[in-house]
Coordinates of C-alpha atoms in Angstrom, one line a residue:
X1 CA 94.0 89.3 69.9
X2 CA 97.8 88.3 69.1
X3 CA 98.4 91.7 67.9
X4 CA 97.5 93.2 71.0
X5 CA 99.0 90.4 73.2
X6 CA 102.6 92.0 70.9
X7 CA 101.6 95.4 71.7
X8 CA 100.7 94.8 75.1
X9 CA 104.2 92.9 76.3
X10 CA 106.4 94.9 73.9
X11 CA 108.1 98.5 74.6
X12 CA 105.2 100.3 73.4
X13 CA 102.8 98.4 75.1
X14 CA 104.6 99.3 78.5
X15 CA 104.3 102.9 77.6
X16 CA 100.4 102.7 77.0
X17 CA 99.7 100.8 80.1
X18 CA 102.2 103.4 82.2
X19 CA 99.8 106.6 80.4
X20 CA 96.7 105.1 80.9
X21 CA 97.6 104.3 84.5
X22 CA 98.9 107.9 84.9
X23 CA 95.5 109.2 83.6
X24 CA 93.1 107.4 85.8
X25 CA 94.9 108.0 88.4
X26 CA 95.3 111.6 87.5
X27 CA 91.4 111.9 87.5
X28 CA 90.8 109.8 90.7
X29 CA 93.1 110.6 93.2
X30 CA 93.1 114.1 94.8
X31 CA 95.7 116.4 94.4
X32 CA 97.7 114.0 92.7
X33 CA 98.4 116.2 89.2
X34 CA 99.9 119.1 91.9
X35 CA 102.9 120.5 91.0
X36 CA 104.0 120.3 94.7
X37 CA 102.9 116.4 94.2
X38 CA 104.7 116.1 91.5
X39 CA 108.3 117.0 92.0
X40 CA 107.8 114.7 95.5
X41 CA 107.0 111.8 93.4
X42 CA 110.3 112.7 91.3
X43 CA 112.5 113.2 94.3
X44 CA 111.2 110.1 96.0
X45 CA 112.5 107.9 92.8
X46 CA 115.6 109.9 92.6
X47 CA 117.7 107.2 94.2
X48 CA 115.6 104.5 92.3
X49 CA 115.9 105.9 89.0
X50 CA 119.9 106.7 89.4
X51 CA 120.8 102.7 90.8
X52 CA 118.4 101.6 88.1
X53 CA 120.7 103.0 85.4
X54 CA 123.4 101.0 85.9
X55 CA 121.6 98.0 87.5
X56 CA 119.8 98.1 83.9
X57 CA 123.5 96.7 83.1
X58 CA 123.8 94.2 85.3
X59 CA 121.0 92.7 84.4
X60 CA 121.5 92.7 80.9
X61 CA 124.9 91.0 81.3
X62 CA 123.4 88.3 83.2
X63 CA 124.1 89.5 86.6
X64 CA 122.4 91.4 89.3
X65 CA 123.7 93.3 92.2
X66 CA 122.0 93.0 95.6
X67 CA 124.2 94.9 97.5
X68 CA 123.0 98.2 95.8
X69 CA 121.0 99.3 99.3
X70 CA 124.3 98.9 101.7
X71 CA 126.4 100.3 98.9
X72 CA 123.7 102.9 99.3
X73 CA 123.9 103.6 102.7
X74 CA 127.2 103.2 103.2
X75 CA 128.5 105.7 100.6
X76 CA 126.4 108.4 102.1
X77 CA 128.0 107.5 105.4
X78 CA 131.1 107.7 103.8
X79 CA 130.4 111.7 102.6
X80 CA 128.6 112.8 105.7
X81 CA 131.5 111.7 107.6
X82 CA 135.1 112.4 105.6
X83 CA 133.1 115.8 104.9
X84 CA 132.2 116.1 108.8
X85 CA 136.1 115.2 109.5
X86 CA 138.0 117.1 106.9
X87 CA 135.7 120.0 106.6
X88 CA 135.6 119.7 103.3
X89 CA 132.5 118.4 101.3
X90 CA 134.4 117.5 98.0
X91 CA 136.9 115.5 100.4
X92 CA 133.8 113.6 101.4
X93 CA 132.0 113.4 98.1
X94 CA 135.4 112.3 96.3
X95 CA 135.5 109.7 99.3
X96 CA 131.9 108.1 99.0
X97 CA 132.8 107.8 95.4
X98 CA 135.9 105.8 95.9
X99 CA 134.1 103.8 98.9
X100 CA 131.4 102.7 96.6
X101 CA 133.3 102.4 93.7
X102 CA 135.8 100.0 95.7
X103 CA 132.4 97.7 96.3
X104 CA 131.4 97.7 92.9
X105 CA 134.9 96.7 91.9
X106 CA 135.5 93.6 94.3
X107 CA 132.1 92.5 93.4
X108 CA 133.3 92.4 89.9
X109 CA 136.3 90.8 90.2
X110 CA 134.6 88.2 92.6
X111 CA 132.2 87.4 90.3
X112 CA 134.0 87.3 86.8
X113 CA 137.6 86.4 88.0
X114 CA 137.1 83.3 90.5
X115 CA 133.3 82.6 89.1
X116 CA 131.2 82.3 92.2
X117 CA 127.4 83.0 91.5
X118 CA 125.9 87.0 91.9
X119 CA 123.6 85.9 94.0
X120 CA 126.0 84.6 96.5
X121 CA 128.7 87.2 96.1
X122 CA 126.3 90.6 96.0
X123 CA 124.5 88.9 98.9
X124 CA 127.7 88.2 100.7
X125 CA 128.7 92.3 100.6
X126 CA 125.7 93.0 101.2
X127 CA 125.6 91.9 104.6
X128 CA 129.8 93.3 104.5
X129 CA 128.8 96.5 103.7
X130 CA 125.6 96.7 106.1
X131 CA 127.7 95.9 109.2
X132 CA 130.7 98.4 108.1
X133 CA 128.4 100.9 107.9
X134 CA 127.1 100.5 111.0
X135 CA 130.3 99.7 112.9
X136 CA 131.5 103.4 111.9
X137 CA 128.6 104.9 113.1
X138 CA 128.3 102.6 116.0
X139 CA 124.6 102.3 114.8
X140 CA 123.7 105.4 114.8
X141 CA 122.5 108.2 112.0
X142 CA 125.6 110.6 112.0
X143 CA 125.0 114.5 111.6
X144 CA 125.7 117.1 109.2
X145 CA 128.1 119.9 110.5
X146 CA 128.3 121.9 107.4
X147 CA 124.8 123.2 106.6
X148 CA 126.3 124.0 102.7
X149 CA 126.0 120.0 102.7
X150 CA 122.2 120.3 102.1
X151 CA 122.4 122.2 99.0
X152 CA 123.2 119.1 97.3
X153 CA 119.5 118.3 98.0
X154 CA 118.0 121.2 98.5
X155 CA 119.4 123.6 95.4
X156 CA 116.9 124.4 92.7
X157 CA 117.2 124.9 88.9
X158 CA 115.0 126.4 86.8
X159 CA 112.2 125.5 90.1
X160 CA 113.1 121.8 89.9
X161 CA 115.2 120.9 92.9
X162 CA 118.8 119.3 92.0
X163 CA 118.7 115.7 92.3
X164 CA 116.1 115.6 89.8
X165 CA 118.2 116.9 87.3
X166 CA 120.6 114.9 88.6
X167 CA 118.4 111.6 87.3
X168 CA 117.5 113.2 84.3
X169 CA 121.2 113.4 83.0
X170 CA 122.1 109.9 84.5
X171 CA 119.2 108.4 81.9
X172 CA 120.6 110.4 79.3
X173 CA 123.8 109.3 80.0
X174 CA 123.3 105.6 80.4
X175 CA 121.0 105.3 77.8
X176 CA 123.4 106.8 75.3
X177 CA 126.4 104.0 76.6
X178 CA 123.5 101.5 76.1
X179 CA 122.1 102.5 72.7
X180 CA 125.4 104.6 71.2
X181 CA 128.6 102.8 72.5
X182 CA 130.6 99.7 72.2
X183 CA 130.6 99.0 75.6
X184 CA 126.4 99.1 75.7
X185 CA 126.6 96.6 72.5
X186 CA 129.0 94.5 74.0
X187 CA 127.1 94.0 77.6
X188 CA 123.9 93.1 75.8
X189 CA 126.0 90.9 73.2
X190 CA 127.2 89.3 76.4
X191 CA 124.1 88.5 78.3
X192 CA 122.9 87.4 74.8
X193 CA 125.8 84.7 74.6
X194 CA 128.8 85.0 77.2
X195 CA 130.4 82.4 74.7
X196 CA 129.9 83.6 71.5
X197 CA 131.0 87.0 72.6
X198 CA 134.1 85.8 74.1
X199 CA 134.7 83.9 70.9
X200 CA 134.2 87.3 68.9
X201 CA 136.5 89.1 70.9
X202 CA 135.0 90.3 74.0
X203 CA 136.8 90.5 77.4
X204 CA 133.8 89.1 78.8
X205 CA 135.5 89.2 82.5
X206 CA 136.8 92.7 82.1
X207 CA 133.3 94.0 81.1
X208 CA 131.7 92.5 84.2
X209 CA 134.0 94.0 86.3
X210 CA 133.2 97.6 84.5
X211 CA 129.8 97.1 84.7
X212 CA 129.9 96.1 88.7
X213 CA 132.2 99.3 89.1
X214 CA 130.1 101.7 87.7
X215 CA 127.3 100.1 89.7
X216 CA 129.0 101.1 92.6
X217 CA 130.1 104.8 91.7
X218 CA 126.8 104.9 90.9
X219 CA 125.5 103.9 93.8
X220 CA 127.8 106.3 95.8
X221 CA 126.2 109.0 93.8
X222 CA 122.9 107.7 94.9
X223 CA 123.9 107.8 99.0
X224 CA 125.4 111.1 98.5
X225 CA 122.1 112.7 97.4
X226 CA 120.2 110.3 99.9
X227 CA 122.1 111.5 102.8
X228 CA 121.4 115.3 101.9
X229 CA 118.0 115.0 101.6
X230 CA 117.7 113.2 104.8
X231 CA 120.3 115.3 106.3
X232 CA 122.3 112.8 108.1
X233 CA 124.4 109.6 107.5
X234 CA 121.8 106.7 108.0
X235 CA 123.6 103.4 108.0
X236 CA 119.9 101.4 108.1
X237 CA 119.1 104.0 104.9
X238 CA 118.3 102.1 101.4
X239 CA 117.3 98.9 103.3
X240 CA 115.4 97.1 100.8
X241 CA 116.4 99.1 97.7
X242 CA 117.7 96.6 95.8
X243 CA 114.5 95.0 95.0
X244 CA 112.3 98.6 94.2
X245 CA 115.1 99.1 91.7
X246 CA 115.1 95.3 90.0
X247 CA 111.7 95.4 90.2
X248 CA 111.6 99.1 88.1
X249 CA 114.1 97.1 85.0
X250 CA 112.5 94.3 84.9
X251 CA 109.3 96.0 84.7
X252 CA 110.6 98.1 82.2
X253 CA 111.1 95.2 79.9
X254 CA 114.8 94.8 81.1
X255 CA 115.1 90.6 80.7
X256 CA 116.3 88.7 83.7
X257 CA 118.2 86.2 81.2
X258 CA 120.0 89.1 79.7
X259 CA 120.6 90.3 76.4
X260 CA 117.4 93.1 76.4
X261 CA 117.2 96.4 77.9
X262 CA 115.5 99.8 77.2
X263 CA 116.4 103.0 78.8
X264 CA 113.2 103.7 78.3
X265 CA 111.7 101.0 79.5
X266 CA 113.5 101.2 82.6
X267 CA 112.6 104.9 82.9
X268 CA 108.7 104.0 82.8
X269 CA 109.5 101.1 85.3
X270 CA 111.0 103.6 87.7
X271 CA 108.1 106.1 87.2
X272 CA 105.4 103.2 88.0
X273 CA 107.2 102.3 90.9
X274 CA 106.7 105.6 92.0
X275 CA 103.3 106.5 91.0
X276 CA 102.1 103.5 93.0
X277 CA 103.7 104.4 96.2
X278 CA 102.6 107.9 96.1
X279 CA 99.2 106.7 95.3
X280 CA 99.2 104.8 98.5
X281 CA 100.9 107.9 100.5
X282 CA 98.1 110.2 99.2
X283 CA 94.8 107.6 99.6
X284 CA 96.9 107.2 103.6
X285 CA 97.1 103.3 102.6
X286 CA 99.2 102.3 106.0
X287 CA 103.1 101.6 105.2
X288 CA 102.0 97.8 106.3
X289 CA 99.6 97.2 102.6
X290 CA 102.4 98.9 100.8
X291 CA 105.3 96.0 101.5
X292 CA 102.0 93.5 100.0
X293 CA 101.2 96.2 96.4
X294 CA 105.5 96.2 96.2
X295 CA 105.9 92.2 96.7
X296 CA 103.0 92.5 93.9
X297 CA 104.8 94.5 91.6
X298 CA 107.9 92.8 91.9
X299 CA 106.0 89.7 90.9
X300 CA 104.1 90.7 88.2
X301 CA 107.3 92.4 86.6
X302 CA 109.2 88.4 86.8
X303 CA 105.7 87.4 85.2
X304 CA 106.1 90.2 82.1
X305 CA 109.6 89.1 82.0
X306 CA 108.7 85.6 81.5
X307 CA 106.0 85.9 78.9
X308 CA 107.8 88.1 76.7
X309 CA 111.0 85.5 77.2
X310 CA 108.8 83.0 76.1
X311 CA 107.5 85.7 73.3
X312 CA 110.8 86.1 72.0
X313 CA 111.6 82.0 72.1
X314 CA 108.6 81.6 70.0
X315 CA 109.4 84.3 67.2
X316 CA 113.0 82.9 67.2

């Protein structure tokens, strides 16, 4: 029994729950193991899976970012509308990216220079961010002139559309700065002991505000391909993304204490995420049940979190 308990709330464990979820649901739902089924269920967690790479950070370091769905929305306002005003959709694309990596950056410095909480500072933007996104529109979803502007969503490789790929190289990526890298060692050595790290050398503050900047690059990345595949500039996109994309980490054994995170954990979490919503989509659950199965999820993954916390306390 305590040798499943382990197996059960460690890595591996996730992974065996995730397949045999994936295979009853595979032989129970129709038209679920589709091809055309599946590459929707990738592209729906494109923008989950990309924030989730960097919030994977965040949270490892101690922090968490809620302003991840503005930053969102926002950024793809950003693109759709330097590109709309310049004519040129690397103008906009270079100026979503400087947009959200301008948010990531304040947060940072916020945060680890003048100390106040996450919670209150992400929470702060995001409200800052909402509104200034939809003061430029004036409310409204803003159109795409150049057609070539849906490529970014629409373009296919080898049959598997772009922003797939696009997630696939960002958990490559990320999980190599996790695993390979100083700065991967350093974030989880800080959200394992701020103190001790600073006391071993570590520019704790400068970290966080890396961290927090990538988050919002990222995040810019994530609004650009959002606003192609929804061909406009939504300034009410990404509402409530922040919480699908802690809820992935932490699900995929990414602690909320810090100091313990998985790529592939997180890319399991992501994939769950997902499968459940598309589950609900193809059984025609209304939109109203799936706000109760996500508030679930979200709880269950703080539940994991805790017991394998508590896991960890006890082997220590």
């Amino acid at each position: 029994m305590t040798s499943l308990k382990k197996l059960l709330l460690g890595e591996q464990g996730l992974v065996v729950i995730f397949a045999l979820a994936f295979l009853v649901v595979s032989l129970t739902v129709p038209n679920f193991l589709t091809e055309r089924n599946m590459l929707g269920l990738l592209q729906s967690v494109v923008t989950i899976g990309i924030v989730a790479c960097t919030m994977m950070f965040c949270l490892a370091s101690r922090d968490f970012d809620l302003s991840v769905g503005s930053t969102v929305a926002f950024s793809g306002m950003v693109a759709v509308m330097a590109s709309n005003a310049t004519g040129s959709i690397l103008l906009g694309l270079v100026a979503a990216l400087i947009c959200g990596g301008l948010v990531g950056t304040v947060n940072g410095v916020v945060i680890a220079r003048f100390r106040i909480n996450a919670l209150i500072t992400t929470l702060a933007t995001m409200q800052i961010v909402r509104g200034l996104a939809l003061i430029a529109s004036d409310g409204r979803a803003v159109g795409i002139n150049d057609p070539s502007f849906y490529q970014l969503a629409l373009s296919r490789f080898l049959g598997i559309p772009t922003p797939i790929w696009v997630m696939a190289l960002f958990f490559v990526a990320f999980g190599f700065l996790l695993n390979r890298t100083v700065f991967g060692k350093n974030t989880l050595a800080i959200g394992g002991n701020p103190e001790a790290s600073r006391l071993a050398g570590v520019d704790v503050a400068r970290m966080r505000i890396w961290i927090f900047a990538l988050q919002g690059l990222v995040c810019a990345v994530a609004g650009v391909l959002l606003a192609s595949r929804i061909t406009s500039g939504q300034p009410n996109a990404a509402t409530g993304l922040e919480l699908s994309v802690i809820s992935a980490c932490v699900l995929g054994g990414v602690s909320l204490a810090g100091g313990r995170a998985a790529m592939t954990g997180v890319i399991v979490g992501v994939l769950i995420m997902g499968i459940a919503e598309n589950v609900m989509n193809l059984l025609n659950i209304q939109a109203f049940y799936q706000y109760v199965v996500r508030g679930l999820i979200l709880l269950m993954a703080v539940l994991l979190d805790n017991l394998r916390s508590s896991a960890a306390g006890r082997r220590a």
